[in-house]
Amino acid sequence: MTLAWYDPTNQHVSTDKHDPLFTPLGQLWPLAVKREWVGLTDEEIKDIVGRNDPGGIGRYTRDLFKKIEDKLKETNG
């Protein structure tokens, strides 16, 4: 989860807490920003498990990573 900041004085929102558009000495409210889930690509899976298989990653490995991603999505909302 990424934090963004809100300045109620001028209704400005930014992910940079030191954004120059915030009111000097103004109050900042932290905001939780939900990001869209992005799964791993086959290349990223290869980088994780190693590149020992010249034929690419197998179905078992792809399915295993899919199940891990699904569980993470479920757990993290």
JSON list of N, CA and C in Angstrom, two decimals:
[
{"chain": "A", "resi": 1, "resn": "MET", "atom": "N", "xyz": [0.83, -1.17, 0.00]},
{"chain": "A", "resi": 1, "resn": "MET", "atom": "CA", "xyz": [0.00, 0.00, 0.00]},
{"chain": "A", "resi": 1, "resn": "MET", "atom": "C", "xyz": [0.89, 1.25, 0.00]},
{"chain": "A", "resi": 2, "resn": "THR", "atom": "N", "xyz": [0.54, 2.17, -0.84]},
{"chain": "A", "resi": 2, "resn": "THR", "atom": "CA", "xyz": [1.31, 3.40, -0.97]},
{"chain": "A", "resi": 2, "resn": "THR", "atom": "C", "xyz": [0.62, 4.50, -0.19]},
{"chain": "A", "resi": 3, "resn": "LEU", "atom": "N", "xyz": [1.41, 5.34, 0.40]},
{"chain": "A", "resi": 3, "resn": "LEU", "atom": "CA", "xyz": [0.84, 6.50, 1.09]},
{"chain": "A", "resi": 3, "resn": "LEU", "atom": "C", "xyz": [0.85, 7.71, 0.19]},
{"chain": "A", "resi": 4, "resn": "ALA", "atom": "N", "xyz": [-0.22, 8.45, 0.25]},
{"chain": "A", "resi": 4, "resn": "ALA", "atom": "CA", "xyz": [-0.28, 9.76, -0.40]},
{"chain": "A", "resi": 4, "resn": "ALA", "atom": "C", "xyz": [-0.59, 10.76, 0.70]},
{"chain": "A", "resi": 5, "resn": "TRP", "atom": "N", "xyz": [-0.42, 12.02, 0.40]},
{"chain": "A", "resi": 5, "resn": "TRP", "atom": "CA", "xyz": [-0.64, 13.07, 1.39]},
{"chain": "A", "resi": 5, "resn": "TRP", "atom": "C", "xyz": [-1.66, 14.05, 0.87]},
{"chain": "A", "resi": 6, "resn": "TYR", "atom": "N", "xyz": [-2.52, 14.52, 1.78]},
{"chain": "A", "resi": 6, "resn": "TYR", "atom": "CA", "xyz": [-3.60, 15.46, 1.44]},
{"chain": "A", "resi": 6, "resn": "TYR", "atom": "C", "xyz": [-3.46, 16.71, 2.29]},
{"chain": "A", "resi": 7, "resn": "ASP", "atom": "N", "xyz": [-3.51, 17.87, 1.65]},
{"chain": "A", "resi": 7, "resn": "ASP", "atom": "CA", "xyz": [-3.47, 19.15, 2.35]},
{"chain": "A", "resi": 7, "resn": "ASP", "atom": "C", "xyz": [-4.88, 19.73, 2.31]},
{"chain": "A", "resi": 8, "resn": "PRO", "atom": "N", "xyz": [-5.60, 19.72, 3.45]},
{"chain": "A", "resi": 8, "resn": "PRO", "atom": "CA", "xyz": [-6.97, 20.22, 3.45]},
{"chain": "A", "resi": 8, "resn": "PRO", "atom": "C", "xyz": [-7.08, 21.72, 3.19]},
{"chain": "A", "resi": 9, "resn": "THR", "atom": "N", "xyz": [-5.99, 22.43, 3.34]},
{"chain": "A", "resi": 9, "resn": "THR", "atom": "CA", "xyz": [-6.01, 23.88, 3.12]},
{"chain": "A", "resi": 9, "resn": "THR", "atom": "C", "xyz": [-6.25, 24.22, 1.65]},
{"chain": "A", "resi": 10, "resn": "ASN", "atom": "N", "xyz": [-5.59, 23.49, 0.75]},
{"chain": "A", "resi": 10, "resn": "ASN", "atom": "CA", "xyz": [-5.76, 23.77, -0.68]},
{"chain": "A", "resi": 10, "resn": "ASN", "atom": "C", "xyz": [-6.22, 22.53, -1.48]},
{"chain": "A", "resi": 11, "resn": "GLN", "atom": "N", "xyz": [-6.62, 21.48, -0.78]},
{"chain": "A", "resi": 11, "resn": "GLN", "atom": "CA", "xyz": [-7.12, 20.24, -1.39]},
{"chain": "A", "resi": 11, "resn": "GLN", "atom": "C", "xyz": [-6.13, 19.60, -2.37]},
{"chain": "A", "resi": 12, "resn": "HIS", "atom": "N", "xyz": [-4.85, 19.76, -2.09]},
{"chain": "A", "resi": 12, "resn": "HIS", "atom": "CA", "xyz": [-3.81, 19.17, -2.94]},
{"chain": "A", "resi": 12, "resn": "HIS", "atom": "C", "xyz": [-3.44, 17.78, -2.42]},
{"chain": "A", "resi": 13, "resn": "VAL", "atom": "N", "xyz": [-3.27, 16.82, -3.34]},
{"chain": "A", "resi": 13, "resn": "VAL", "atom": "CA", "xyz": [-2.88, 15.45, -3.00]},
{"chain": "A", "resi": 13, "resn": "VAL", "atom": "C", "xyz": [-1.59, 15.13, -3.74]},
{"chain": "A", "resi": 14, "resn": "SER", "atom": "N", "xyz": [-0.65, 14.48, -3.06]},
{"chain": "A", "resi": 14, "resn": "SER", "atom": "CA", "xyz": [0.60, 14.09, -3.68]},
{"chain": "A", "resi": 14, "resn": "SER", "atom": "C", "xyz": [1.20, 12.90, -2.95]},
{"chain": "A", "resi": 15, "resn": "THR", "atom": "N", "xyz": [2.00, 12.10, -3.67]},
{"chain": "A", "resi": 15, "resn": "THR", "atom": "CA", "xyz": [2.73, 11.01, -3.02]},
{"chain": "A", "resi": 15, "resn": "THR", "atom": "C", "xyz": [4.03, 11.51, -2.42]},
{"chain": "A", "resi": 16, "resn": "ASP", "atom": "N", "xyz": [4.39, 12.76, -2.72]},
{"chain": "A", "resi": 16, "resn": "ASP", "atom": "CA", "xyz": [5.60, 13.37, -2.19]},
{"chain": "A", "resi": 16, "resn": "ASP", "atom": "C", "xyz": [5.23, 14.26, -1.01]},
{"chain": "A", "resi": 17, "resn": "LYS", "atom": "N", "xyz": [5.64, 13.86, 0.18]},
{"chain": "A", "resi": 17, "resn": "LYS", "atom": "CA", "xyz": [5.29, 14.61, 1.39]},
{"chain": "A", "resi": 17, "resn": "LYS", "atom": "C", "xyz": [5.87, 16.03, 1.35]},
{"chain": "A", "resi": 18, "resn": "HIS", "atom": "N", "xyz": [6.91, 16.24, 0.57]},
{"chain": "A", "resi": 18, "resn": "HIS", "atom": "CA", "xyz": [7.57, 17.54, 0.51]},
{"chain": "A", "resi": 18, "resn": "HIS", "atom": "C", "xyz": [7.21, 18.29, -0.78]},
{"chain": "A", "resi": 19, "resn": "ASP", "atom": "N", "xyz": [6.06, 17.97, -1.36]},
{"chain": "A", "resi": 19, "resn": "ASP", "atom": "CA", "xyz": [5.60, 18.62, -2.58]},
{"chain": "A", "resi": 19, "resn": "ASP", "atom": "C", "xyz": [5.50, 20.13, -2.35]},
{"chain": "A", "resi": 20, "resn": "PRO", "atom": "N", "xyz": [6.09, 20.95, -3.23]},
{"chain": "A", "resi": 20, "resn": "PRO", "atom": "CA", "xyz": [6.06, 22.40, -3.03]},
{"chain": "A", "resi": 20, "resn": "PRO", "atom": "C", "xyz": [4.66, 23.01, -3.12]},
{"chain": "A", "resi": 21, "resn": "LEU", "atom": "N", "xyz": [3.69, 22.27, -3.65]},
{"chain": "A", "resi": 21, "resn": "LEU", "atom": "CA", "xyz": [2.32, 22.79, -3.74]},
{"chain": "A", "resi": 21, "resn": "LEU", "atom": "C", "xyz": [1.56, 22.69, -2.43]},
{"chain": "A", "resi": 22, "resn": "PHE", "atom": "N", "xyz": [2.11, 21.96, -1.44]},
{"chain": "A", "resi": 22, "resn": "PHE", "atom": "CA", "xyz": [1.48, 21.92, -0.13]},
{"chain": "A", "resi": 22, "resn": "PHE", "atom": "C", "xyz": [1.64, 23.28, 0.54]},
{"chain": "A", "resi": 23, "resn": "THR", "atom": "N", "xyz": [0.65, 23.67, 1.34]},
{"chain": "A", "resi": 23, "resn": "THR", "atom": "CA", "xyz": [0.69, 24.93, 2.06]},
{"chain": "A", "resi": 23, "resn": "THR", "atom": "C", "xyz": [1.81, 24.88, 3.10]},
{"chain": "A", "resi": 24, "resn": "PRO", "atom": "N", "xyz": [2.68, 25.90, 3.12]},
{"chain": "A", "resi": 24, "resn": "PRO", "atom": "CA", "xyz": [3.74, 25.90, 4.13]},
{"chain": "A", "resi": 24, "resn": "PRO", "atom": "C", "xyz": [3.15, 25.85, 5.53]},
{"chain": "A", "resi": 25, "resn": "LEU", "atom": "N", "xyz": [3.70, 24.99, 6.35]},
{"chain": "A", "resi": 25, "resn": "LEU", "atom": "CA", "xyz": [3.25, 24.77, 7.72]},
{"chain": "A", "resi": 25, "resn": "LEU", "atom": "C", "xyz": [1.80, 24.30, 7.80]},
{"chain": "A", "resi": 26, "resn": "GLY", "atom": "N", "xyz": [1.26, 23.83, 6.69]},
{"chain": "A", "resi": 26, "resn": "GLY", "atom": "CA", "xyz": [-0.11, 23.29, 6.69]},
{"chain": "A", "resi": 26, "resn": "GLY", "atom": "C", "xyz": [-0.16, 21.89, 7.26]},
{"chain": "A", "resi": 27, "resn": "GLN", "atom": "N", "xyz": [-1.35, 21.46, 7.59]},
{"chain": "A", "resi": 27, "resn": "GLN", "atom": "CA", "xyz": [-1.53, 20.11, 8.12]},
{"chain": "A", "resi": 27, "resn": "GLN", "atom": "C", "xyz": [-1.65, 19.14, 6.95]},
{"chain": "A", "resi": 28, "resn": "LEU", "atom": "N", "xyz": [-0.93, 18.03, 7.02]},
{"chain": "A", "resi": 28, "resn": "LEU", "atom": "CA", "xyz": [-1.03, 16.99, 5.99]},
{"chain": "A", "resi": 28, "resn": "LEU", "atom": "C", "xyz": [-1.70, 15.76, 6.57]},
{"chain": "A", "resi": 29, "resn": "TRP", "atom": "N", "xyz": [-2.61, 15.22, 5.82]},
{"chain": "A", "resi": 29, "resn": "TRP", "atom": "CA", "xyz": [-3.27, 13.98, 6.23]},
{"chain": "A", "resi": 29, "resn": "TRP", "atom": "C", "xyz": [-2.74, 12.84, 5.38]},
{"chain": "A", "resi": 30, "resn": "PRO", "atom": "N", "xyz": [-2.31, 11.73, 6.01]},
{"chain": "A", "resi": 30, "resn": "PRO", "atom": "CA", "xyz": [-1.86, 10.58, 5.21]},
{"chain": "A", "resi": 30, "resn": "PRO", "atom": "C", "xyz": [-3.07, 9.86, 4.61]},
{"chain": "A", "resi": 31, "resn": "LEU", "atom": "N", "xyz": [-2.94, 9.43, 3.39]},
{"chain": "A", "resi": 31, "resn": "LEU", "atom": "CA", "xyz": [-4.00, 8.69, 2.71]},
{"chain": "A", "resi": 31, "resn": "LEU", "atom": "C", "xyz": [-3.46, 7.35, 2.26]},
{"chain": "A", "resi": 32, "resn": "ALA", "atom": "N", "xyz": [-4.24, 6.32, 2.44]},
{"chain": "A", "resi": 32, "resn": "ALA", "atom": "CA", "xyz": [-3.87, 4.99, 1.94]},
{"chain": "A", "resi": 32, "resn": "ALA", "atom": "C", "xyz": [-4.42, 4.85, 0.52]},
{"chain": "A", "resi": 33, "resn": "VAL", "atom": "N", "xyz": [-3.56, 4.51, -0.41]},
{"chain": "A", "resi": 33, "resn": "VAL", "atom": "CA", "xyz": [-3.95, 4.37, -1.80]},
{"chain": "A", "resi": 33, "resn": "VAL", "atom": "C", "xyz": [-3.81, 2.91, -2.19]},
{"chain": "A", "resi": 34, "resn": "LYS", "atom": "N", "xyz": [-4.91, 2.30, -2.59]},
{"chain": "A", "resi": 34, "resn": "LYS", "atom": "CA", "xyz": [-4.87, 0.90, -2.99]},
{"chain": "A", "resi": 34, "resn": "LYS", "atom": "C", "xyz": [-4.41, 0.80, -4.44]},
{"chain": "A", "resi": 35, "resn": "ARG", "atom": "N", "xyz": [-3.39, -0.01, -4.65]},
{"chain": "A", "resi": 35, "resn": "ARG", "atom": "CA", "xyz": [-2.86, -0.19, -5.99]},
{"chain": "A", "resi": 35, "resn": "ARG", "atom": "C", "xyz": [-3.41, -1.46, -6.61]},
{"chain": "A", "resi": 36, "resn": "GLU", "atom": "N", "xyz": [-3.49, -1.47, -7.92]},
{"chain": "A", "resi": 36, "resn": "GLU", "atom": "CA", "xyz": [-3.97, -2.64, -8.65]},
{"chain": "A", "resi": 36, "resn": "GLU", "atom": "C", "xyz": [-2.92, -3.73, -8.60]},
{"chain": "A", "resi": 37, "resn": "TRP", "atom": "N", "xyz": [-3.37, -4.97, -8.39]},
{"chain": "A", "resi": 37, "resn": "TRP", "atom": "CA", "xyz": [-2.47, -6.12, -8.32]},
{"chain": "A", "resi": 37, "resn": "TRP", "atom": "C", "xyz": [-1.87, -6.37, -9.70]},
{"chain": "A", "resi": 38, "resn": "VAL", "atom": "N", "xyz": [-0.56, -6.58, -9.73]},
{"chain": "A", "resi": 38, "resn": "VAL", "atom": "CA", "xyz": [0.14, -6.94, -10.96]},
{"chain": "A", "resi": 38, "resn": "VAL", "atom": "C", "xyz": [0.88, -8.24, -10.70]},
{"chain": "A", "resi": 39, "resn": "GLY", "atom": "N", "xyz": [0.53, -9.27, -11.45]},
{"chain": "A", "resi": 39, "resn": "GLY", "atom": "CA", "xyz": [1.16, -10.57, -11.26]},
{"chain": "A", "resi": 39, "resn": "GLY", "atom": "C", "xyz": [2.55, -10.64, -11.89]},
{"chain": "A", "resi": 40, "resn": "LEU", "atom": "N", "xyz": [3.25, -11.73, -11.61]},
{"chain": "A", "resi": 40, "resn": "LEU", "atom": "CA", "xyz": [4.59, -11.94, -12.16]},
{"chain": "A", "resi": 40, "resn": "LEU", "atom": "C", "xyz": [4.52, -12.42, -13.60]},
{"chain": "A", "resi": 41, "resn": "THR", "atom": "N", "xyz": [5.45, -11.98, -14.40]},
{"chain": "A", "resi": 41, "resn": "THR", "atom": "CA", "xyz": [5.57, -12.47, -15.77]},
{"chain": "A", "resi": 41, "resn": "THR", "atom": "C", "xyz": [6.39, -13.76, -15.76]},
{"chain": "A", "resi": 42, "resn": "ASP", "atom": "N", "xyz": [6.37, -14.47, -16.87]},
{"chain": "A", "resi": 42, "resn": "ASP", "atom": "CA", "xyz": [7.20, -15.68, -16.97]},
{"chain": "A", "resi": 42, "resn": "ASP", "atom": "C", "xyz": [8.68, -15.33, -16.80]},
{"chain": "A", "resi": 43, "resn": "GLU", "atom": "N", "xyz": [9.10, -14.20, -17.34]},
{"chain": "A", "resi": 43, "resn": "GLU", "atom": "CA", "xyz": [10.51, -13.78, -17.20]},
{"chain": "A", "resi": 43, "resn": "GLU", "atom": "C", "xyz": [10.87, -13.54, -15.73]},
{"chain": "A", "resi": 44, "resn": "GLU", "atom": "N", "xyz": [9.96, -12.92, -14.98]},
{"chain": "A", "resi": 44, "resn": "GLU", "atom": "CA", "xyz": [10.23, -12.68, -13.56]},
{"chain": "A", "resi": 44, "resn": "GLU", "atom": "C", "xyz": [10.29, -13.99, -12.78]},
{"chain": "A", "resi": 45, "resn": "ILE", "atom": "N", "xyz": [9.42, -14.94, -13.13]},
{"chain": "A", "resi": 45, "resn": "ILE", "atom": "CA", "xyz": [9.46, -16.26, -12.48]},
{"chain": "A", "resi": 45, "resn": "ILE", "atom": "C", "xyz": [10.79, -16.94, -12.79]},
{"chain": "A", "resi": 46, "resn": "LYS", "atom": "N", "xyz": [11.24, -16.85, -14.04]},
{"chain": "A", "resi": 46, "resn": "LYS", "atom": "CA", "xyz": [12.53, -17.44, -14.41]},
{"chain": "A", "resi": 46, "resn": "LYS", "atom": "C", "xyz": [13.66, -16.83, -13.60]},
{"chain": "A", "resi": 47, "resn": "ASP", "atom": "N", "xyz": [13.60, -15.51, -13.40]},
{"chain": "A", "resi": 47, "resn": "ASP", "atom": "CA", "xyz": [14.64, -14.84, -12.61]},
{"chain": "A", "resi": 47, "resn": "ASP", "atom": "C", "xyz": [14.65, -15.35, -11.17]},
{"chain": "A", "resi": 48, "resn": "ILE", "atom": "N", "xyz": [13.47, -15.67, -10.63]},
{"chain": "A", "resi": 48, "resn": "ILE", "atom": "CA", "xyz": [13.37, -16.14, -9.25]},
{"chain": "A", "resi": 48, "resn": "ILE", "atom": "C", "xyz": [13.86, -17.58, -9.11]},
{"chain": "A", "resi": 49, "resn": "VAL", "atom": "N", "xyz": [13.40, -18.47, -9.99]},
{"chain": "A", "resi": 49, "resn": "VAL", "atom": "CA", "xyz": [13.73, -19.90, -9.85]},
{"chain": "A", "resi": 49, "resn": "VAL", "atom": "C", "xyz": [15.02, -20.28, -10.56]},
{"chain": "A", "resi": 50, "resn": "GLY", "atom": "N", "xyz": [15.57, -19.39, -11.34]},
{"chain": "A", "resi": 50, "resn": "GLY", "atom": "CA", "xyz": [16.80, -19.70, -12.06]},
{"chain": "A", "resi": 50, "resn": "GLY", "atom": "C", "xyz": [16.49, -20.06, -13.50]},
{"chain": "A", "resi": 51, "resn": "ARG", "atom": "N", "xyz": [17.51, -20.01, -14.30]},
{"chain": "A", "resi": 51, "resn": "ARG", "atom": "CA", "xyz": [17.33, -20.26, -15.73]},
{"chain": "A", "resi": 51, "resn": "ARG", "atom": "C", "xyz": [17.99, -21.56, -16.15]},
{"chain": "A", "resi": 52, "resn": "ASN", "atom": "N", "xyz": [17.79, -22.61, -15.36]},
{"chain": "A", "resi": 52, "resn": "ASN", "atom": "CA", "xyz": [18.41, -23.89, -15.64]},
{"chain": "A", "resi": 52, "resn": "ASN", "atom": "C", "xyz": [17.70, -24.67, -16.74]},
{"chain": "A", "resi": 53, "resn": "ASP", "atom": "N", "xyz": [16.43, -24.38, -16.95]},
{"chain": "A", "resi": 53, "resn": "ASP", "atom": "CA", "xyz": [15.65, -25.13, -17.93]},
{"chain": "A", "resi": 53, "resn": "ASP", "atom": "C", "xyz": [15.63, -24.35, -19.25]},
{"chain": "A", "resi": 54, "resn": "PRO", "atom": "N", "xyz": [16.34, -24.84, -20.28]},
{"chain": "A", "resi": 54, "resn": "PRO", "atom": "CA", "xyz": [16.38, -24.11, -21.54]},
{"chain": "A", "resi": 54, "resn": "PRO", "atom": "C", "xyz": [15.02, -24.03, -22.23]},
{"chain": "A", "resi": 55, "resn": "GLY", "atom": "N", "xyz": [14.10, -24.89, -21.84]},
{"chain": "A", "resi": 55, "resn": "GLY", "atom": "CA", "xyz": [12.78, -24.90, -22.45]},
{"chain": "A", "resi": 55, "resn": "GLY", "atom": "C", "xyz": [11.81, -23.92, -21.82]},
{"chain": "A", "resi": 56, "resn": "GLY", "atom": "N", "xyz": [12.24, -23.16, -20.85]},
{"chain": "A", "resi": 56, "resn": "GLY", "atom": "CA", "xyz": [11.34, -22.22, -20.18]},
{"chain": "A", "resi": 56, "resn": "GLY", "atom": "C", "xyz": [10.78, -22.83, -18.91]},
{"chain": "A", "resi": 57, "resn": "ILE", "atom": "N", "xyz": [9.92, -22.10, -18.25]},
{"chain": "A", "resi": 57, "resn": "ILE", "atom": "CA", "xyz": [9.35, -22.63, -17.01]},
{"chain": "A", "resi": 57, "resn": "ILE", "atom": "C", "xyz": [8.26, -23.63, -17.34]},
{"chain": "A", "resi": 58, "resn": "GLY", "atom": "N", "xyz": [8.13, -24.62, -16.49]},
{"chain": "A", "resi": 58, "resn": "GLY", "atom": "CA", "xyz": [7.13, -25.65, -16.72]},
{"chain": "A", "resi": 58, "resn": "GLY", "atom": "C", "xyz": [5.77, -25.27, -16.17]},
{"chain": "A", "resi": 59, "resn": "ARG", "atom": "N", "xyz": [4.78, -26.07, -16.51]},
{"chain": "A", "resi": 59, "resn": "ARG", "atom": "CA", "xyz": [3.41, -25.82, -16.07]},
{"chain": "A", "resi": 59, "resn": "ARG", "atom": "C", "xyz": [3.31, -25.87, -14.54]},
{"chain": "A", "resi": 60, "resn": "TYR", "atom": "N", "xyz": [4.01, -26.81, -13.91]},
{"chain": "A", "resi": 60, "resn": "TYR", "atom": "CA", "xyz": [3.96, -26.92, -12.45]},
{"chain": "A", "resi": 60, "resn": "TYR", "atom": "C", "xyz": [4.44, -25.63, -11.79]},
{"chain": "A", "resi": 61, "resn": "THR", "atom": "N", "xyz": [5.57, -25.11, -12.27]},
{"chain": "A", "resi": 61, "resn": "THR", "atom": "CA", "xyz": [6.13, -23.88, -11.69]},
{"chain": "A", "resi": 61, "resn": "THR", "atom": "C", "xyz": [5.18, -22.71, -11.89]},
{"chain": "A", "resi": 62, "resn": "ARG", "atom": "N", "xyz": [4.62, -22.58, -13.10]},
{"chain": "A", "resi": 62, "resn": "ARG", "atom": "CA", "xyz": [3.68, -21.49, -13.39]},
{"chain": "A", "resi": 62, "resn": "ARG", "atom": "C", "xyz": [2.46, -21.60, -12.49]},
{"chain": "A", "resi": 63, "resn": "ASP", "atom": "N", "xyz": [1.91, -22.81, -12.34]},
{"chain": "A", "resi": 63, "resn": "ASP", "atom": "CA", "xyz": [0.73, -23.03, -11.48]},
{"chain": "A", "resi": 63, "resn": "ASP", "atom": "C", "xyz": [1.05, -22.74, -10.01]},
{"chain": "A", "resi": 64, "resn": "LEU", "atom": "N", "xyz": [2.24, -23.14, -9.58]},
{"chain": "A", "resi": 64, "resn": "LEU", "atom": "CA", "xyz": [2.65, -22.89, -8.20]},
{"chain": "A", "resi": 64, "resn": "LEU", "atom": "C", "xyz": [2.70, -21.38, -7.92]},
{"chain": "A", "resi": 65, "resn": "PHE", "atom": "N", "xyz": [3.32, -20.62, -8.82]},
{"chain": "A", "resi": 65, "resn": "PHE", "atom": "CA", "xyz": [3.39, -19.18, -8.63]},
{"chain": "A", "resi": 65, "resn": "PHE", "atom": "C", "xyz": [2.01, -18.54, -8.70]},
{"chain": "A", "resi": 66, "resn": "LYS", "atom": "N", "xyz": [1.13, -19.05, -9.55]},
{"chain": "A", "resi": 66, "resn": "LYS", "atom": "CA", "xyz": [-0.24, -18.53, -9.64]},
{"chain": "A", "resi": 66, "resn": "LYS", "atom": "C", "xyz": [-0.97, -18.74, -8.31]},
{"chain": "A", "resi": 67, "resn": "LYS", "atom": "N", "xyz": [-0.81, -19.90, -7.71]},
{"chain": "A", "resi": 67, "resn": "LYS", "atom": "CA", "xyz": [-1.45, -20.18, -6.42]},
{"chain": "A", "resi": 67, "resn": "LYS", "atom": "C", "xyz": [-0.90, -19.27, -5.32]},
{"chain": "A", "resi": 68, "resn": "ILE", "atom": "N", "xyz": [0.40, -19.02, -5.34]},
{"chain": "A", "resi": 68, "resn": "ILE", "atom": "CA", "xyz": [1.01, -18.12, -4.36]},
{"chain": "A", "resi": 68, "resn": "ILE", "atom": "C", "xyz": [0.45, -16.71, -4.55]},
{"chain": "A", "resi": 69, "resn": "GLU", "atom": "N", "xyz": [0.37, -16.24, -5.80]},
{"chain": "A", "resi": 69, "resn": "GLU", "atom": "CA", "xyz": [-0.17, -14.91, -6.07]},
{"chain": "A", "resi": 69, "resn": "GLU", "atom": "C", "xyz": [-1.63, -14.81, -5.62]},
{"chain": "A", "resi": 70, "resn": "ASP", "atom": "N", "xyz": [-2.43, -15.85, -5.91]},
{"chain": "A", "resi": 70, "resn": "ASP", "atom": "CA", "xyz": [-3.84, -15.84, -5.51]},
{"chain": "A", "resi": 70, "resn": "ASP", "atom": "C", "xyz": [-3.99, -15.75, -3.99]},
{"chain": "A", "resi": 71, "resn": "LYS", "atom": "N", "xyz": [-3.14, -16.47, -3.27]},
{"chain": "A", "resi": 71, "resn": "LYS", "atom": "CA", "xyz": [-3.19, -16.43, -1.81]},
{"chain": "A", "resi": 71, "resn": "LYS", "atom": "C", "xyz": [-2.79, -15.05, -1.29]},
{"chain": "A", "resi": 72, "resn": "LEU", "atom": "N", "xyz": [-1.77, -14.45, -1.90]},
{"chain": "A", "resi": 72, "resn": "LEU", "atom": "CA", "xyz": [-1.36, -13.10, -1.51]},
{"chain": "A", "resi": 72, "resn": "LEU", "atom": "C", "xyz": [-2.48, -12.08, -1.77]},
{"chain": "A", "resi": 73, "resn": "LYS", "atom": "N", "xyz": [-3.16, -12.21, -2.91]},
{"chain": "A", "resi": 73, "resn": "LYS", "atom": "CA", "xyz": [-4.28, -11.31, -3.23]},
{"chain": "A", "resi": 73, "resn": "LYS", "atom": "C", "xyz": [-5.37, -11.44, -2.18]},
{"chain": "A", "resi": 74, "resn": "GLU", "atom": "N", "xyz": [-5.69, -12.70, -1.83]},
{"chain": "A", "resi": 74, "resn": "GLU", "atom": "CA", "xyz": [-6.73, -12.98, -0.83]},
{"chain": "A", "resi": 74, "resn": "GLU", "atom": "C", "xyz": [-6.34, -12.40, 0.53]},
{"chain": "A", "resi": 75, "resn": "THR", "atom": "N", "xyz": [-5.10, -12.58, 0.91]},
{"chain": "A", "resi": 75, "resn": "THR", "atom": "CA", "xyz": [-4.63, -12.12, 2.22]},
{"chain": "A", "resi": 75, "resn": "THR", "atom": "C", "xyz": [-4.56, -10.61, 2.31]},
{"chain": "A", "resi": 76, "resn": "ASN", "atom": "N", "xyz": [-4.11, -9.97, 1.23]},
{"chain": "A", "resi": 76, "resn": "ASN", "atom": "CA", "xyz": [-3.89, -8.53, 1.25]},
{"chain": "A", "resi": 76, "resn": "ASN", "atom": "C", "xyz": [-5.06, -7.71, 0.73]},
{"chain": "A", "resi": 77, "resn": "GLY", "atom": "N", "xyz": [-6.15, -8.39, 0.41]},
{"chain": "A", "resi": 77, "resn": "GLY", "atom": "CA", "xyz": [-7.36, -7.66, -0.01]},
{"chain": "A", "resi": 77, "resn": "GLY", "atom": "C", "xyz": [-7.22, -7.12, -1.37]}
]
